[in-house]
C-alpha atoms as one frame of an Amber mdcrd trajectory, in Angstrom:
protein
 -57.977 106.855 111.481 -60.090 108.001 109.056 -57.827 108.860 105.739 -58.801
 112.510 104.099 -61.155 111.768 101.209 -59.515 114.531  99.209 -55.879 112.974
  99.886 -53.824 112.041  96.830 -51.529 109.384  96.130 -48.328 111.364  94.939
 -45.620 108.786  94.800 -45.318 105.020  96.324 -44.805 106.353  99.836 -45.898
 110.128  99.393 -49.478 111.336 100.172 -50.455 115.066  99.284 -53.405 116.755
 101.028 -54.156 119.690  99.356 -54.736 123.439 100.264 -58.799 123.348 100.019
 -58.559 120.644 102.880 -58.890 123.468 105.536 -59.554 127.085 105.457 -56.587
 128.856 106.023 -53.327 126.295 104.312 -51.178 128.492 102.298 -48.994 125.164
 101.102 -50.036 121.565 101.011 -49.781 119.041 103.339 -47.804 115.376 103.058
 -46.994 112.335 104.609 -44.328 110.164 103.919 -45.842 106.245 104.603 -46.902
 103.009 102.948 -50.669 102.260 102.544 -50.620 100.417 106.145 -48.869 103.053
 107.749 -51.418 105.943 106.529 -54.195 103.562 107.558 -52.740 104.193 111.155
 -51.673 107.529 111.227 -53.904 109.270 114.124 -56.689 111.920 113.568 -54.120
 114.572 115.544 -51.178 114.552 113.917 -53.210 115.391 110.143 -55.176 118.049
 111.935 -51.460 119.586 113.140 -49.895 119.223 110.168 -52.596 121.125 108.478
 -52.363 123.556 110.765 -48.575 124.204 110.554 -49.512 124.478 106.778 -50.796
 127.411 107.647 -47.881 129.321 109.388 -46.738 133.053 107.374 -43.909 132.057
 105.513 -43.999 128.256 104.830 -41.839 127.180 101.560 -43.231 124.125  99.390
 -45.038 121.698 101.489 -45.527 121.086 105.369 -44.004 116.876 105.546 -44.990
 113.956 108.456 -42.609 111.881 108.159 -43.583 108.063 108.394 -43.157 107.998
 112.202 -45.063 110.732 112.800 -47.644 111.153 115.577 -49.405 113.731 117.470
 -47.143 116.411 119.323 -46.818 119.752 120.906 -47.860 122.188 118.272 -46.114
 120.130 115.328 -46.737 116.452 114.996 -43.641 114.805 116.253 -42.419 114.080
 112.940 -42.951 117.242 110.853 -41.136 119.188 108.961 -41.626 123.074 108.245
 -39.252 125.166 105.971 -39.972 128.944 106.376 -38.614 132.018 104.314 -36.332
 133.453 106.903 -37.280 137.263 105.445 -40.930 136.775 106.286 -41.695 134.105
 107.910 -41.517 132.704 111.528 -39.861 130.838 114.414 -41.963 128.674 116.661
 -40.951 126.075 119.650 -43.759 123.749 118.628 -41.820 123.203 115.727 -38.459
 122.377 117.669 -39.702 120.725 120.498 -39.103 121.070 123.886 -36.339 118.714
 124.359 -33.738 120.047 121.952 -31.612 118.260 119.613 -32.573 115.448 121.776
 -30.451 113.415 118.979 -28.718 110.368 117.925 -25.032 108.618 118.389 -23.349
 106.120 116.875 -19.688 104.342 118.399 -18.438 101.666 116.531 -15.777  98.589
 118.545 -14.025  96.389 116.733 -15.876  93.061 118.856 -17.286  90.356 117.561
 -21.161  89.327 119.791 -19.230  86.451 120.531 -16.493  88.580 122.416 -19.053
  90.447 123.870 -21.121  88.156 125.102 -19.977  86.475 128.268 -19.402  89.955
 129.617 -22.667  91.849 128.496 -24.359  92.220 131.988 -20.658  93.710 133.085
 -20.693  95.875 130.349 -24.122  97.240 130.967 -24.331  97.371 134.779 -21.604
  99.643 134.270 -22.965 101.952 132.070 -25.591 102.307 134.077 -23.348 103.214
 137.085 -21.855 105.408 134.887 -24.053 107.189 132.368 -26.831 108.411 135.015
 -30.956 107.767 133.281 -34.412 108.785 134.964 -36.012 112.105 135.734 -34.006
 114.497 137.468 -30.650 112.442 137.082 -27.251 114.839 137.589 -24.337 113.881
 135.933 -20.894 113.794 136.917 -19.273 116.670 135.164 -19.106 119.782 137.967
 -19.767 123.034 136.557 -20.317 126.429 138.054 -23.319 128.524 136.090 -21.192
 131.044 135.112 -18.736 127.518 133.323 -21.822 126.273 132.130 -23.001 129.319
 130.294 -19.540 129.350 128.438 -19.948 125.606 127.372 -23.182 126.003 125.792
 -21.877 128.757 123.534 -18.903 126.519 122.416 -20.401 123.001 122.514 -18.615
 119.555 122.214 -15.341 121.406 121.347 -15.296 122.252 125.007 -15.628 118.685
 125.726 -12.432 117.445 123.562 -10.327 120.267 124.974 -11.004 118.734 128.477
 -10.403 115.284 127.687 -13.392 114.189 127.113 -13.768 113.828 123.653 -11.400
 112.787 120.214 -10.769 115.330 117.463 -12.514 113.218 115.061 -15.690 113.190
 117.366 -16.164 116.936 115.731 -15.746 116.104 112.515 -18.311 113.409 112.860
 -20.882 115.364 114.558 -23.459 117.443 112.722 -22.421 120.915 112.936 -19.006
 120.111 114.433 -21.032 119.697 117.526 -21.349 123.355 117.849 -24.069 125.701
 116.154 -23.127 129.154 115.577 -24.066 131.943 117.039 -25.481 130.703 120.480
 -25.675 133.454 123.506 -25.895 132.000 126.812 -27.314 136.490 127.517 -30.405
 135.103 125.451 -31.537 132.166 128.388 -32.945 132.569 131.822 -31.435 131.741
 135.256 -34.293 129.004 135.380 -33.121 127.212 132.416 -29.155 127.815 133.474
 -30.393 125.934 137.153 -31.979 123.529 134.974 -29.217 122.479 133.195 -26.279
 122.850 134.499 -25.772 119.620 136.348 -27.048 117.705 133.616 -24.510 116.976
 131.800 -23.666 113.022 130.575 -27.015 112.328 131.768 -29.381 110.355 129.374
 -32.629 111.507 131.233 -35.892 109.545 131.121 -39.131 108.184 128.150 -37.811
 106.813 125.180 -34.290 108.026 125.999 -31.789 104.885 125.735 -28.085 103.817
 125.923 -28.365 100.375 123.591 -25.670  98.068 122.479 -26.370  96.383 119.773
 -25.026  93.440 116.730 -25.029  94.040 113.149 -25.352  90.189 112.359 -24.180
  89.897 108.818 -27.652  89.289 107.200 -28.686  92.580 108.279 -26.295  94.098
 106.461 -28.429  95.530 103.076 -25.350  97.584 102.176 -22.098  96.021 102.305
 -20.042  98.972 100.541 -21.935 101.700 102.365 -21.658  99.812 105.853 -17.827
  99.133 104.781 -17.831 103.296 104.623 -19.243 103.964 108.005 -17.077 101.556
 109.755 -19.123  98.310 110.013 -16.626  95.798 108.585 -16.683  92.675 110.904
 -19.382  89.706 111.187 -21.527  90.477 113.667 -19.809  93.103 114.856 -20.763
  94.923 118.132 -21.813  98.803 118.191 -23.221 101.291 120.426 -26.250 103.617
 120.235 -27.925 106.170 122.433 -30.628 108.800 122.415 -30.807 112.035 124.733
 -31.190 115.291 123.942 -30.369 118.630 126.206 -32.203 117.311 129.243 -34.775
 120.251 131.709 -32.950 123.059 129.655 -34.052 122.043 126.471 -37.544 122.087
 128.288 -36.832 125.569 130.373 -35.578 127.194 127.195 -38.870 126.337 124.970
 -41.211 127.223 127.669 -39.887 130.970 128.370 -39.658 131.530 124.285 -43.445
 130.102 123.949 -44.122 132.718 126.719 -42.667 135.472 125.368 -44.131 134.620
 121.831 -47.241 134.299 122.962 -47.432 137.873 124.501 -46.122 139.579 121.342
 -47.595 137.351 118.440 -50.725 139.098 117.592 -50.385 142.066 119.738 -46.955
 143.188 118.554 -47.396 141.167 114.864 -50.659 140.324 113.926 -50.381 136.512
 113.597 -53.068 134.414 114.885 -52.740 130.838 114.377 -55.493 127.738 115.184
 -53.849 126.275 117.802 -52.350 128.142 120.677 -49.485 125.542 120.591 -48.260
 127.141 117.320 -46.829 130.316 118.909 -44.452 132.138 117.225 -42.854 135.238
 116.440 -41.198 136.935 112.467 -37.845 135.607 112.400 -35.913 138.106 111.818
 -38.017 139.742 114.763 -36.369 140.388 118.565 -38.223 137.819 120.181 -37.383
 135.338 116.953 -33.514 136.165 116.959 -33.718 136.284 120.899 -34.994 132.247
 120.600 -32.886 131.476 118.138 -30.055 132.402 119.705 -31.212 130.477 123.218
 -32.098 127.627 121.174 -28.845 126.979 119.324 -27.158 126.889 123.059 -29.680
 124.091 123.972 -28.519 122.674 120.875 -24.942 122.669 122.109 -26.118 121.965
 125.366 -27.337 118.026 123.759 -24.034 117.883 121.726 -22.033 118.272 125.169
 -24.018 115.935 126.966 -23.862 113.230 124.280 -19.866 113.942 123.784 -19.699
 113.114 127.806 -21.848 110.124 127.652 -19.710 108.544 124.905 -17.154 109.249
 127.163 -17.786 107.396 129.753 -19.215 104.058 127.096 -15.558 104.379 126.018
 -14.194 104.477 130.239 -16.502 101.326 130.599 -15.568  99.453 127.767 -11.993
 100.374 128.233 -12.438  98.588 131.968 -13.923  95.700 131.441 -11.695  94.518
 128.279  -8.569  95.896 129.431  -7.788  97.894 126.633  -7.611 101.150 125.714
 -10.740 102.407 123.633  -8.656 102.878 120.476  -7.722  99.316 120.622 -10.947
  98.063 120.893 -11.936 100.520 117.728 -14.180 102.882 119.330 -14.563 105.246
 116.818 -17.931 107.854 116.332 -20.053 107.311 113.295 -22.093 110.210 113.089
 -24.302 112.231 115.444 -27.236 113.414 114.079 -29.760 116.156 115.894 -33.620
 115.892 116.289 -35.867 118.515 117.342 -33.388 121.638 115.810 -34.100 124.866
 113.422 -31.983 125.725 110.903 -30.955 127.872 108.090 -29.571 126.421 105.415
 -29.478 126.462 101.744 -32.002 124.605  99.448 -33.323 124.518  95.886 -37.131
 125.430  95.819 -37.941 125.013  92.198 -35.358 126.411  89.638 -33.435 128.469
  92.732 -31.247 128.138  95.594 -33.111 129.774  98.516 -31.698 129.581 102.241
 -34.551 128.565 104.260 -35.087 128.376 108.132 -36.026 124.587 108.253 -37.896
 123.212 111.761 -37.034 119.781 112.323 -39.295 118.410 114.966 -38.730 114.518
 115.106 -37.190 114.572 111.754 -33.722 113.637 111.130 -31.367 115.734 108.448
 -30.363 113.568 105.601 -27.965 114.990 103.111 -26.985 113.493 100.079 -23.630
 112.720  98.408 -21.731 116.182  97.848 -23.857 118.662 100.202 -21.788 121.065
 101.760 -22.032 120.714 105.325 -20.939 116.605 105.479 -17.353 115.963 107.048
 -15.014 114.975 104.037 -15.427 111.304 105.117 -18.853 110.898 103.774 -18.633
 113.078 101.308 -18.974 110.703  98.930 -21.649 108.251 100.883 -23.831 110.818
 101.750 -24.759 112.091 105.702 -24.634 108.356 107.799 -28.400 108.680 109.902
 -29.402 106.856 112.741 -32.561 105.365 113.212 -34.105 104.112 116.882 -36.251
 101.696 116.685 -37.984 100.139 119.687 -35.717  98.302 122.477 -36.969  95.528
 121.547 -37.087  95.255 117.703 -34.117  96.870 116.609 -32.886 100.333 115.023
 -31.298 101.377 111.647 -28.133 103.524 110.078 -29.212 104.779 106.607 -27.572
 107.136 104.741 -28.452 110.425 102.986 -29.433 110.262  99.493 -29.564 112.577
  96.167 -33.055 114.385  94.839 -34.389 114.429  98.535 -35.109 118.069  97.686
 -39.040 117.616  98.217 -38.299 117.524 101.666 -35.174 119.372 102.393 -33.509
 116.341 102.664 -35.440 115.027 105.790 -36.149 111.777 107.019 -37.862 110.038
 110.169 -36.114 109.792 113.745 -37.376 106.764 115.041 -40.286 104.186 114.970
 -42.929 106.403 116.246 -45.417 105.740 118.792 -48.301 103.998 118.121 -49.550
 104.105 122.324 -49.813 106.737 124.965 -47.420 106.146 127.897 -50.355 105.542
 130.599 -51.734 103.484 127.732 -48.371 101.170 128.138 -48.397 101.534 131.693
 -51.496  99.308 131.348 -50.606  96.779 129.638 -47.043  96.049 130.230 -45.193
  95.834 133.920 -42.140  96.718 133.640 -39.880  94.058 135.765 -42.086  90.783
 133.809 -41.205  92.494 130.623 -37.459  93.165 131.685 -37.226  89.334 132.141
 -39.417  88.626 128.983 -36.574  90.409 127.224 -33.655  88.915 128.822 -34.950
  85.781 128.139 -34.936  87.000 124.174 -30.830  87.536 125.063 -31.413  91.701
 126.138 -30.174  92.649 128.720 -32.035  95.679 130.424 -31.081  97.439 133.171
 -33.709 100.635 133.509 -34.391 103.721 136.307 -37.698 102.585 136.974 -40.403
  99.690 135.841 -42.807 102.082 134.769 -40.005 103.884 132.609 -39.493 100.535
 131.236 -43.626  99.176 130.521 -43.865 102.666 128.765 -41.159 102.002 126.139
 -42.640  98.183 125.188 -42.250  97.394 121.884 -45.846  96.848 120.708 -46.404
 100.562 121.918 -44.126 101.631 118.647 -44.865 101.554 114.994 -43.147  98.675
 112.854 -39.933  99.993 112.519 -39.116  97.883 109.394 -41.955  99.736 107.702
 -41.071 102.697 109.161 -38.016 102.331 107.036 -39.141 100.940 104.051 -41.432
 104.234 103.378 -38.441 106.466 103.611 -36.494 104.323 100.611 -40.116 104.199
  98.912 -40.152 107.928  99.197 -36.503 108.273  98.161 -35.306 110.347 101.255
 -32.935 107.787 102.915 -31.686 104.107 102.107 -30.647 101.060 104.349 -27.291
 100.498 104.960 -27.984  98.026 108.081 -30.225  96.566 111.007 -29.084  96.754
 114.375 -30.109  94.251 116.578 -30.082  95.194 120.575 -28.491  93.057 122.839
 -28.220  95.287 125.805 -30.205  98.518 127.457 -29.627 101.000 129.635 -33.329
 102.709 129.898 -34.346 106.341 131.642
């Protein structure tokens, strides 16, 4: 890539491009990333997050975070806070899969414990936690039972039995936004949807379980905090999000927004994928509302999944899943817009903040973090490749520069057909279980896309976000076993 020329160096991991870069910013521009990561950041995702620095409304600064990469609209990555009184809403900002998100479930095994039944344990999750495009899961719901869930989220889940109390409390939002209405979202997205849940769908959506080996561990009191206690203890991680009505629910909004933006509004933006609408408008309360039951929608269908890694578990050691210490760390949402309550220089604004590949990371004391990690700071979960390894940080204080925001993953670094290429899928599923992973996947082409070498180097993916002070390490987490869309 070629760098800006007029980029500055604001910080050890904080580059600034400023408003003269292109006609039209009303804020700056920055990315969050060492020298080698910049060096590799692609031509695209600059020229979108220039444009988004151009949206009515924007507060402070438009942020890439250090896996950032080109996107829909937004680079996947950014980070947009608006003024909810005049600013807008807009899907590219959001994404299309919403709050496709993060999980964490601890056990109380040892690798050693695990070991000798690993294939067992992931055959079965596969069997039971459907992957791939188009995969139905195994909850039945009418459309009329589906439109209720989405308006009350995981909560729905727990009062069926599939879910713990203490799930909610270690969810972000309680796994339920307020103020979803299931009036706000078409019969195409509701057909989408509906037999999607407990699904983990298909890309670089993954059910992983993983080791924190002991020398991984870079904060023993903090990883003591979220539950990570024993040598190389075992864990479980997966990635989804709210499946073809995520998708369905984005592309009617874009529609709509793109039919009333400058015709009803007057806002013309660069780039087409950009469409939005005033926030406080019809159209923008009409998405928001849609969007927060795709929100819930992902919370459900991650409450069922860990449902069913807690049935599987449960059957092949014999015990019930409170024995074997199954207990939620955190979930944490992706891909999500939200108001909440900031300090822009010397005041306390609330703010309508677009996360679009871009993790919330609160710091110690933040209202909004269950009483357990009050005093730790929000846990967040990183995904690295499946073959290199993933992360649980935690939220830290005087994040304000970016509304307390930090990456989502490793970032790709290769197109999918670009993968495809290189990598086939069933040599690299035997490459890996040589390397002691296990992967059981939907379909070799599925697999070749997610390759490791096709991501950024997670470890300095990571080591920007404590350089930029947004997030510290807690641990490493090391996979073992893969069940891959």
């Amino acid at each position: 890539m070629a760098i800006p020329k007029d980029i500055i160096r604001v910080s050890d991991a904080v580059w600034e491009i400023p408003v003269t870069h292109k006609e039209g910013m009303r804020v700056p521009g920055r990315i969050v990333a060492t020298e080698k990561l910049l060096a590799d950041f692609d031509d695209g995702a600059i020229d979108q997050l220039t444009n988004v620095a151009m949206l009515p409304g924007i507060v402070g600064h438009a942020y890439c975070m250090p896996d950032g990469h080109w996107g829909y609209g937004f680079p996947i990555g950014g980070l947009a806070a608006m003024d909810p009184g005049h600013g807008v809403i807009s899907p590219g900002g959001i994404g299309f899969d919403v709050n496709c998100g993060m999980r964490l479930c601890l056990t109380n095994l040892s690798y050693d414990a695990v070991r000798p039944r690993l294939r067992e344990l992931v055959d079965g999750l596969y069997e039971r936690v459907p992957a791939g495009v188009g995969a139905t899961g195994f909850v039945r719901l009418s459309r009329d039972e589906f439109r209720s869930v989405v308006e009350r989220g995981a909560r729905w889940c727990v009062k069926n039995g599939l879910g713990w109390e203490e799930d909610l409390e270690r969810t972000e939002e309680a796994g339920c936004i307020a103020g979803a209405d299931a009036g706000k979202i078409s019969e195409k997205a509701i057909d989408r949807g509906y037999r999607q849940i407990g699904t983990l769908g298909s890309g670089n959506h993954y059910l992983e379980i993983q080791v924190a080996h002991r020398e991984n561990i870079f904060d023993a009191e903090l990883a003591e905090a979220f539950g990570i206690v024993l040598p190389d203890q075992v864990v479980i991680m997966f990635h989804c999000g709210s499946r073809g009505f995520g998708h369905q629910v984005a592309t009617d909004y874009l529609q709509v927004f793109l039919k009333v933006m400058d015709k009803k509004y007057g806002i013309r933006v660069v780039d087409r994928e950009l469409a939005c609408a005033p926030f406080r408008s019809p159209e923008g309360q009409d998405y928001f509302a849609a969007m927060k039951c795709a929100v819930n929608m992902s919370f459900v269908n991650r409450q069922v999944i860990l449902h069913r890694i807690r049935e599987v578990f449960s059957d092949v050691f014999g015990k019930d899943p409170t024995d074997l210490g199954m207990h939620q760390v955190y979930d944490v949402a992706h891909n999500t817009a939200k108001l909440e309550m900031h300090r822009v220089g010397d005041e306390e604004r609330e703010l309508l903040v677009h996360r679009k590949g871009a993790t919330r990371a609160f710091g110690p004391g933040m209202s909004g973090l269950p009483e357990v990690y009050r005093s730790t700071g929000q846990p967040v979960i990183i995904g690295g490749s499946m073959e290199t390894g993933s992360y649980l940080l935690a939220g830290v204080e005087g994040a304000d520069g970016t509304f307390f925001t930090t990456a989502h993953g490793s970032g790709r670094t290769m197109s999918r057909t670009a993968a495809r290429k290189r990598w086939h899928g069933r040599r690299l599923q035997e490459e890996m279980e040589a390397r002691g992973i296990y992967v059981r996947t939907a379909t070799w082409s599925g697999l070749a896309e997610e390759a490791g070498p096709a991501y950024k180097d997670i470890d300095e993916v990571i080591g920007a976000t404590e350089l930029a002070g947004i997030s510290r390490r807690v641990a490493k987490l090391s996979p073992v076993g893969n069940v891959k869309g």
